[in-house]
Amino acid sequence: MKYSYKKICINAPFETTQYGHIVQTYLVSEYKDNLYARVYSFKDEDYWLIHASFDLIDLHEDIRNSIQEKIRQHYGNNNINFITSVTHTHYANNPYDPKYKEYLINTVLDGIFKMEYQTMDDVSVSYRRVHTTPCGKSRISGYETDLEFLSAISFYNNNNNFLNIIIHNCHPTTLSATTKFFSAEYPGILMNKLEEEYKGVDFVFLQGAAGEISSRFVRTGQEYNDMLIIANRIFEETKNLLNIQDVRKPFKCEYKEERFNVKHDVEPIDLSKVRTDLSQRELQVIEYGKKIREDIITQGNFIKQAIVSRIDFGAVKLVMSGNELFSDYMKNMNLDERVLVCFTNADWAYVTPIGFDYITYELFYDTWSLESKNELAHLLETI
């Protein structure tokens, strides 16, 4: 088996807007910290997998498809699987700005084409996870979850650790919506600190099922230093996780991708059910949600097909959804064998849990039918 890793800076050399909050309509040029695409790749006679995690809020499926097609053309190999994930920072360049989109695709392709592969002799993999809330918890008043996890998939060659994939499910939204600089937020700071702590080891961050989880009720404020406090907390937690004795299994790399048709239910939301104990921020974003749902219905902007994919690494299956899922979708998964990642290969909106009856910002995005939610849950558990 051959392995390669590349850390590609994706800062735009020109002004763009940010993308993540409705108020981010202004141009920004300052970078408080750099934005990267962290790319790892495994290849052998039977497979060639390239997985990139971007310090961006999301990426359209067409960007993934465009990059994958160009990679396949470049290497003359139609069996290469290119996977896109994002950290979901709300303070990065706007990936739908046409100028930045072109720059991003070209920059990432240039970096991937320069990747150099090394042969690995005896590769093993381990999977560890802990329940922890260093960054946040449910941001919905009255709605709690115990499915906040920090996980690590660690890869070894002849017992030497060369790659760690870190997964956590919490929104990177500590900073204020009106922050006028770019930042990779806590995932980017975490990666930088881990790279400094573990010299010569590669790191990738993947965002989990964080639909309802954020730092809203645990942060000390919304300035850059407040975000660094969050980042330092998860850094210490990650070091503790990596110090846990692991059980290693032989490496494998099997990729599978399934699509299914999505049905929608656009029944009116009963606003009389809005709770009286909501925070000011919750009430504010509900107003945003009303307008968003109206636009979705008016424009007929409904997802037709959804993608669920997985990589079987032997020790664990990395299960990936293109949607922004609530943590509840993990409850029926075998979490000793599977870890859930969102925002992968597409950029589709929130899917709330089956039977969810809270009036929240996220609910206004969600038009999925009960039938489609059940199909999604089944795939996450079985793919």
XYZ file of C-alpha atoms in Angstrom:
383
model
C 0.000 0.000 0.000
C 1.117 3.549 -0.740
C 0.261 6.637 1.306
C 0.472 10.376 0.753
C -0.556 13.516 2.605
C -0.717 17.155 1.554
C -1.631 20.316 3.433
C -2.830 22.845 0.841
C -3.373 26.497 1.773
C -6.695 27.687 0.302
C -6.603 31.357 1.372
C -7.890 33.529 -1.472
C -5.308 36.095 -2.670
C -8.198 38.524 -3.178
C -11.162 39.755 -1.155
C -14.266 37.604 -0.794
C -17.243 37.505 1.496
C -17.458 34.915 4.234
C -20.169 32.265 4.158
C -22.108 30.980 7.140
C -24.180 33.811 8.593
C -26.855 35.880 6.870
C -25.160 39.152 7.850
C -21.868 38.251 6.120
C -22.406 40.405 3.039
C -19.189 42.461 3.275
C -15.810 41.761 1.665
C -13.018 40.481 3.899
C -9.271 40.251 3.288
C -7.647 39.614 6.708
C -6.688 36.067 7.762
C -6.387 35.576 11.522
C -5.236 32.033 10.806
C -4.770 30.136 7.561
C -7.364 27.983 5.836
C -6.266 24.598 4.512
C -7.395 21.544 2.626
C -5.794 18.620 4.433
C -5.594 15.681 2.026
C -4.706 12.077 2.760
C -4.575 9.313 0.180
C -4.205 5.533 0.118
C -3.678 3.529 -3.048
C -2.970 -0.020 -4.075
C -3.725 -2.261 -7.034
C -7.363 -2.557 -5.908
C -8.171 0.999 -4.808
C -7.128 4.650 -4.900
C -8.757 6.862 -2.297
C -8.183 10.601 -1.920
C -10.008 12.342 0.938
C -9.765 16.112 1.444
C -11.020 18.007 4.487
C -11.485 21.714 3.776
C -11.555 24.628 6.219
C -14.829 25.783 4.656
C -18.495 25.784 5.659
C -19.520 23.347 2.910
C -18.960 22.370 -0.715
C -21.460 21.673 -3.479
C -21.441 18.214 -4.993
C -20.551 19.773 -8.351
C -17.198 20.959 -6.926
C -16.430 17.450 -5.728
C -17.438 15.996 -9.096
C -15.360 18.537 -11.015
C -12.218 17.831 -9.014
C -12.739 14.051 -9.159
C -13.193 14.125 -12.944
C -9.993 16.134 -13.422
C -8.033 13.816 -11.121
C -9.251 10.767 -13.032
C -8.361 12.389 -16.348
C -4.905 13.412 -15.100
C -3.995 9.901 -13.945
C -5.995 8.044 -16.594
C -7.807 6.104 -13.883
C -11.599 6.132 -13.550
C -11.500 4.108 -10.337
C -10.085 6.910 -8.201
C -12.532 7.974 -5.484
C -12.203 11.602 -4.411
C -14.062 12.511 -1.219
C -14.716 16.022 0.067
C -15.454 16.900 3.689
C -15.456 20.264 5.470
C -14.750 21.397 9.025
C -17.827 23.681 8.773
C -16.125 26.877 9.908
C -18.467 29.838 9.314
C -15.580 32.287 8.849
C -13.894 31.072 5.659
C -14.012 32.212 2.042
C -17.336 31.894 0.239
C -17.016 28.676 -1.839
C -19.835 29.842 -4.122
C -18.146 33.065 -5.166
C -17.365 32.178 -8.826
C -13.857 33.636 -8.676
C -12.986 31.825 -5.460
C -14.594 28.587 -6.642
C -12.316 28.546 -9.690
C -9.292 29.451 -7.551
C -10.134 26.730 -5.029
C -10.507 23.973 -7.633
C -7.259 24.907 -9.378
C -5.312 25.246 -6.117
C -6.477 21.903 -4.767
C -5.802 20.111 -8.049
C -2.312 21.586 -8.221
C -1.605 20.340 -4.714
C -3.011 16.869 -5.337
C -1.012 16.462 -8.541
C 2.161 17.219 -6.546
C 1.475 14.581 -3.889
C 4.324 12.121 -3.446
C 3.533 8.596 -2.270
C 5.538 6.394 0.071
C 5.265 2.640 0.419
C 3.921 1.326 3.718
C 4.969 -2.190 4.768
C 2.847 -3.252 7.727
C -0.126 -0.945 8.325
C -2.550 -1.220 11.235
C -5.459 0.938 12.385
C -7.116 1.716 15.707
C -10.281 3.548 16.743
C -10.873 5.319 20.045
C -13.678 7.578 21.221
C -14.767 9.343 24.388
C -17.888 11.215 25.368
C -16.851 14.794 26.086
C -18.080 18.370 25.724
C -14.963 20.557 25.438
C -16.499 22.729 22.727
C -20.226 22.689 23.341
C -23.501 20.908 23.871
C -27.056 21.222 22.567
C -27.808 24.815 21.649
C -31.561 24.218 21.813
C -33.175 25.187 25.118
C -34.864 22.179 26.685
C -33.409 19.689 24.193
C -30.467 17.672 25.471
C -28.221 15.006 23.974
C -25.548 12.701 25.349
C -24.092 11.985 21.910
C -21.192 14.443 21.891
C -18.096 12.436 21.000
C -14.427 13.004 20.305
C -12.967 10.190 18.202
C -9.619 9.275 16.691
C -8.773 6.885 13.878
C -5.032 6.235 14.105
C -2.858 4.658 11.421
C 0.473 2.941 12.058
C 3.244 1.679 9.816
C 5.453 -0.854 11.599
C 3.943 0.493 14.854
C 4.865 4.092 14.019
C 1.866 6.444 14.021
C 1.766 8.426 10.764
C -1.843 9.693 10.527
C -4.654 10.565 12.933
C -8.170 11.431 11.763
C -9.933 13.405 14.507
C -13.751 13.570 14.540
C -15.840 15.796 16.796
C -19.443 16.951 16.500
C -19.739 20.608 17.474
C -20.408 23.704 15.359
C -17.328 25.930 14.871
C -19.372 29.072 15.619
C -17.819 30.563 18.744
C -16.914 33.764 16.902
C -19.450 36.516 16.345
C -21.472 36.473 13.120
C -20.017 39.904 12.292
C -16.379 38.808 12.651
C -14.475 40.642 9.918
C -11.547 38.287 9.416
C -11.161 34.745 8.133
C -10.532 31.920 10.573
C -10.478 28.126 10.508
C -12.040 28.357 14.017
C -11.446 25.654 16.638
C -10.892 22.765 14.149
C -8.067 24.635 12.416
C -6.445 25.754 15.657
C -6.704 22.183 16.962
C -4.959 20.823 13.870
C -2.173 23.409 14.138
C -1.576 22.575 17.802
C -1.581 18.818 17.213
C 0.867 19.178 14.316
C 3.168 21.125 16.620
C 2.778 18.632 19.476
C 3.254 15.475 17.389
C 6.031 16.303 14.955
C 6.054 14.215 11.787
C 2.497 12.922 12.257
C -0.269 13.978 9.856
C -3.664 15.143 11.095
C -7.116 15.592 9.541
C -10.279 16.954 11.206
C -13.746 15.780 10.210
C -16.999 17.320 11.480
C -19.524 14.947 12.996
C -23.292 15.117 13.490
C -23.394 18.596 15.014
C -26.821 19.755 13.859
C -27.897 20.916 17.307
C -24.516 21.165 19.068
C -22.513 24.374 19.450
C -20.631 26.458 22.009
C -23.645 28.766 22.554
C -24.153 27.887 26.220
C -20.534 27.145 27.222
C -18.371 29.832 25.609
C -16.882 32.725 27.567
C -17.589 35.218 24.783
C -17.405 35.567 21.002
C -14.011 37.160 20.453
C -10.978 35.392 18.987
C -9.495 34.684 22.416
C -12.775 33.053 23.499
C -12.509 30.733 20.513
C -8.901 29.916 21.469
C -10.152 28.806 24.893
C -12.489 26.343 23.160
C -9.652 25.169 20.893
C -7.319 24.653 23.853
C -9.954 22.586 25.658
C -10.365 20.154 22.764
C -6.592 20.077 22.238
C -6.091 18.812 25.799
C -8.960 16.339 25.392
C -7.468 15.063 22.128
C -4.061 14.510 23.710
C -5.764 12.516 26.460
C -7.630 10.472 23.851
C -4.452 9.694 21.916
C -2.820 8.513 25.135
C -5.479 5.832 25.679
C -4.162 2.364 24.954
C -5.567 1.292 21.610
C -6.354 -2.009 19.933
C -4.926 -2.211 16.427
C -6.334 -4.169 13.541
C -4.984 -4.851 10.037
C -5.538 -1.982 7.605
C -8.118 -2.197 4.859
C -9.540 0.454 2.559
C -12.947 -0.277 1.049
C -15.094 2.586 -0.223
C -18.817 2.380 -0.879
C -21.309 5.050 -1.909
C -25.098 4.805 -2.099
C -27.749 7.249 -3.274
C -31.453 7.274 -2.575
C -34.373 9.443 -3.643
C -35.609 11.916 -1.045
C -39.276 12.678 -0.499
C -40.406 15.893 1.157
C -43.117 17.083 3.509
C -43.754 20.840 3.489
C -46.602 21.042 5.962
C -46.758 24.431 7.773
C -44.844 24.675 11.048
C -47.076 25.364 14.060
C -45.508 28.507 15.526
C -47.770 28.307 18.575
C -45.389 25.596 19.823
C -42.455 28.009 20.166
C -41.199 27.649 23.743
C -41.321 30.632 26.059
C -37.895 29.963 27.601
C -35.784 30.366 24.456
C -32.670 32.533 24.455
C -32.619 35.799 22.511
C -30.323 34.208 19.914
C -32.697 31.279 19.422
C -35.633 33.640 18.851
C -33.548 35.715 16.437
C -32.537 32.781 14.250
C -36.097 31.424 14.203
C -37.022 34.633 12.378
C -34.221 33.912 9.882
C -35.531 30.368 9.565
C -39.020 31.515 8.591
C -37.624 33.404 5.613
C -35.324 30.548 4.612
C -38.170 28.018 4.599
C -40.318 30.380 2.560
C -37.519 30.670 -0.013
C -36.992 26.883 -0.129
C -40.683 26.290 -0.834
C -41.085 29.187 -3.271
C -37.994 28.242 -5.265
C -38.650 24.504 -5.070
C -35.096 24.067 -3.794
C -35.515 20.482 -2.606
C -32.802 17.861 -2.627
C -33.755 15.088 -5.058
C -31.153 12.492 -4.077
C -28.996 12.027 -1.007
C -25.560 10.414 -0.731
C -24.415 8.158 2.078
C -20.909 6.731 1.813
C -18.417 4.878 3.963
C -14.786 3.897 4.149
C -14.077 0.602 5.899
C -10.632 0.907 7.477
C -10.829 -2.450 9.246
C -10.881 -1.109 12.804
C -13.840 1.169 12.083
C -16.179 2.261 9.320
C -16.144 5.978 8.571
C -19.812 6.628 7.671
C -20.444 9.888 5.806
C -23.535 11.947 5.006
C -23.856 15.034 2.839
C -26.382 16.522 5.245
C -26.107 18.428 8.505
C -27.509 15.796 10.845
C -28.555 15.979 14.468
C -26.587 13.769 16.825
C -29.717 11.627 17.311
C -28.841 9.805 14.067
C -25.999 8.103 15.944
C -28.213 6.523 18.592
C -28.957 3.324 16.639
C -25.508 2.995 15.088
C -23.006 0.544 16.540
C -20.535 3.190 17.700
C -17.891 0.578 18.450
C -17.723 -0.128 14.728
C -18.940 3.094 13.084
C -18.239 6.812 13.381
C -20.510 9.370 11.723
C -19.216 12.310 9.681
C -21.363 14.945 7.982
C -20.874 17.592 5.255
C -19.266 15.019 2.944
C -19.508 14.917 -0.864
C -22.383 17.441 -0.795
C -23.718 20.422 1.164
C -27.319 19.608 1.992
C -29.169 21.207 4.881
C -30.298 20.132 8.325
C -32.146 16.884 8.902
C -33.802 16.889 12.334
C -34.507 13.659 14.236
C -37.519 11.454 13.629
C -40.332 12.742 15.863
C -38.581 16.056 16.598
C -41.186 18.513 17.928
C -39.117 21.549 18.932
C -39.616 24.762 16.955
C -36.045 25.724 16.128
C -34.044 27.433 13.404
C -32.903 24.059 12.116
C -36.482 22.794 11.709
C -37.267 25.449 9.086
C -34.582 23.994 6.806
C -35.848 20.441 7.189
C -38.416 19.246 4.649
C -37.520 15.547 4.687
C -40.422 13.098 4.918
C -40.586 10.455 7.643
C -40.023 7.780 5.003
C -36.791 9.395 3.801
C -35.509 9.934 7.347
C -36.052 6.262 8.087
C -34.193 5.300 4.910
C -31.315 7.588 5.876
C -31.129 6.143 9.401
C -31.143 2.600 8.017
C -28.276 3.335 5.622
C -26.180 4.952 8.348
C -26.564 1.769 10.387
C -25.918 -0.735 7.583
C -23.813 0.661 4.714
